[in-house]
Amino acid sequence: MGLLGITGTFLLYHLSLDYIPASSAAVIVSSVPVFVA
């Protein structure tokens, strides 16, 4: 689960940089710890 969480975080981070405005990216990054936990 840990590796999956890291991979998911990495993919979401790069997708947010490529496709999502900064404000939305910040919301996604803020929600990542909840997803991993």
Tab-separated table of C-alpha atoms in Angstrom:
chain	number	residue	atom	x	y	z
A	1	MET	CA	0.000	0.000	0.000
A	2	GLY	CA	2.890	2.317	0.766
A	3	LEU	CA	4.415	1.926	-2.692
A	4	LEU	CA	0.990	2.362	-4.276
A	5	GLY	CA	0.446	5.541	-2.283
A	6	ILE	CA	3.813	6.945	-3.334
A	7	THR	CA	3.169	6.076	-6.984
A	8	GLY	CA	-0.319	7.583	-6.851
A	9	THR	CA	1.001	10.752	-5.242
A	10	PHE	CA	3.734	11.021	-7.877
A	11	LEU	CA	1.276	10.568	-10.747
A	12	LEU	CA	-1.271	12.995	-9.293
A	13	TYR	CA	1.441	15.579	-8.723
A	14	HIS	CA	2.669	15.450	-12.309
A	15	LEU	CA	-0.848	15.313	-13.738
A	16	SER	CA	-1.741	18.386	-11.696
A	17	LEU	CA	1.328	20.206	-13.015
A	18	ASP	CA	0.451	19.304	-16.591
A	19	TYR	CA	-3.331	19.626	-16.676
A	20	ILE	CA	-4.785	21.298	-13.586
A	21	PRO	CA	-4.569	24.963	-12.486
A	22	ALA	CA	-2.417	25.688	-9.448
A	23	SER	CA	-5.345	26.257	-7.082
A	24	SER	CA	-6.845	22.862	-7.888
A	25	ALA	CA	-3.430	21.225	-7.629
A	26	ALA	CA	-3.061	22.627	-4.111
A	27	VAL	CA	-6.384	21.049	-3.113
A	28	ILE	CA	-5.287	17.692	-4.533
A	29	VAL	CA	-1.930	17.822	-2.742
A	30	SER	CA	-3.719	18.707	0.495
A	31	SER	CA	-6.005	15.671	0.125
A	32	VAL	CA	-3.160	13.227	-0.620
A	33	PRO	CA	-2.254	12.496	3.051
A	34	VAL	CA	-5.882	11.487	3.683
A	35	PHE	CA	-5.780	9.143	0.677
A	36	VAL	CA	-2.503	7.566	1.788
A	37	ALA	CA	-3.689	7.165	5.382
